[in-house]
Amino acid sequence: MKISLLGTLAAVTLALAQPASGHENQTPEHQKSENETPEWWYASGEREVARRREKLDAPQARNLILFIGDGMSVATVSAARILAGQQAGGSGEEYRLSFENFRHTALARTYNTDQQTPDSAGTMTAMATGVKSFGGAIAVDQRAVRGDCESMAGTERPSLIELAAAAGLTTGVVTTTRITHATPAALFAKSPERGWESDTAMPPSAREAGCRDIARQLVEFDLDGPIDVVLGGGRAAFVPTDVEDPEYPARNGQRSDGVNLIERWQQRYPDGYWAWNRQGFDAIEPGFEGPVLGLFEPSHMQYEHDRALDPGGEPSIAEMSIKALELLQARAESGYVLVVEGGRIDHAHHAGNAYRALTDTIAFADAVAAARARVDLDETLIVVTADHGHALHFSGYSQRGRPILGLAHGTGLAGGEPRVARDQDGKPYTTLSYINGPGFRPGPRPDYEDIDPHDPDFRQEALVGLASSTHSGEDVVVYAIGAGAEVLYGSIEQHLIFHALLQAQARISALADAIRNDAGLPDWQRLLARVRAQDSPD
């Protein structure tokens, strides 16, 4: 009996997914380290980066820029490179995205302390605080319990942005997602649950125990002042349910506590600047000296492909990066730290939509290029990486120069004219596909002969049917250039990225060392105590 390739692979995949009898949820003891404590994670990363810096005589940086392509797997970079090259008129394979020209590269292992395939909260906690943690963790270590407010006490970790602000550097956070989403949240908030973006999303027990939602923590951020520049989406989490959105009057806010956090931010920083649309963004002068808060959508910002159709208009990730740099550079007496996330790459992948994932990756690369052109690499370290991979697959023996979003075409082993590649049933397939996701179709494979896979709304075929395509557990590439970049090489644990950034900047590194040398309190409490003491009158 003939068995289709798809059916065979599906059966094998499902079989492999079943745990072996008697070994469910167990990690072999020889694969675990008894020393895997938060302190061990931090110290191991600290020691390894210090060793590399000493060996290479790595220079110090005044400024730090971290770019994160959320879900930007190796396959994503490869396919986006080809698409960008083809859009520029070439065959595509030889093209380079901006960060692919960076001299130093490494492979980062992305697993969480509890997940083989990670989530963005745990991975960003590793890069933001220098310790690996569990899936769902927002800058708390693995001792906390997901969703348990009271378990969080004493597990909070200071982030790179918080250390920078307390050390007197100017700081900025830019994202195309909600500003309260997992990746940006780990830079300014502490939470055992990434979903607690507004008070409405929190269980009553968490609110009663004293936990604060992520939006509130952003507004109440105060480490010698606020974050200087915050640009992204997600304004609904900041306003009450009875307040209409300025761009979409039919949509209201999300807060149940009746607090308008945007108004509270404006009251707290009367010298600040608030923007919600393109007009407001464009009006921000590069020399403006107050804090800036720009939230350009109620939820996530538009995909790059859809941005031009936004009713209120919104800036691109490159434009936000340039604006943030201009503002930070104008006031950075001691240097600055800027973190930029291209977050919607991940969302397009979850939707099984390679077109938007790749065009957002290209826009992300444009933002990196814009930043690179505006800094002095003798005093600036730029790191570009992903928080995790995705289930995008790139295969099919296509001839060079074939459209990356199209059907697979090949010449065959004997050469000859290019022809559409076909499966065992004679049906064509696309060069890009997903291992799992919403592109799955039950029954016989669809015939793509009369379907346009270049349509921006086309969902690539998936092997396993899921409502949302998953992350992948593969390593991600780290690209680095500038002062201190040489320490990022080889196969590294993801939390080393934090230590490479931290130790490259002397003021932040000195503060981190000082609070760790204090006794009696966790690092986060020591940092708060130092800042409060500095702000108190004699």
PDB file of C-alpha atoms in Angstrom, residues 13-14 51 132 136 160 186 220 234 250 291 302 334 368 387 443 446 456 496 524:
ATOM      1  CA  THR A  13       6.626  13.081  14.278  1.00  0.00           C
ATOM      2  CA  LEU A  14       3.733  12.054  16.502  1.00  0.00           C
ATOM      3  CA  ARG A  51      38.158  35.414  30.754  1.00  0.00           C
ATOM      4  CA  LYS A 132      18.498  31.828  32.578  1.00  0.00           C
ATOM      5  CA  GLY A 136       6.971  33.051  31.304  1.00  0.00           C
ATOM      6  CA  LEU A 160      20.678  45.971  31.854  1.00  0.00           C
ATOM      7  CA  ALA A 186      11.953  42.061  30.935  1.00  0.00           C
ATOM      8  CA  GLU A 220       6.391  53.778  37.932  1.00  0.00           C
ATOM      9  CA  GLY A 234       0.195  48.578  23.505  1.00  0.00           C
ATOM     10  CA  ALA A 250     -14.764  51.665  18.919  1.00  0.00           C
ATOM     11  CA  PRO A 291      11.371  61.705  28.614  1.00  0.00           C
ATOM     12  CA  GLN A 302       1.383  47.013  12.265  1.00  0.00           C
ATOM     13  CA  SER A 334      28.007  59.158  30.244  1.00  0.00           C
ATOM     14  CA  VAL A 368      20.265  47.923  12.233  1.00  0.00           C
ATOM     15  CA  ASP A 387      15.553  35.391  21.327  1.00  0.00           C
ATOM     16  CA  GLY A 443      -6.683  14.959   3.947  1.00  0.00           C
ATOM     17  CA  PRO A 446      -3.847  20.895  -1.703  1.00  0.00           C
ATOM     18  CA  PRO A 456       1.104  38.499   1.264  1.00  0.00           C
ATOM     19  CA  LEU A 496      26.455  35.456  28.098  1.00  0.00           C
ATOM     20  CA  TRP A 524      17.515  43.940  42.911  1.00  0.00           C
TER      21      TRP A 524
END
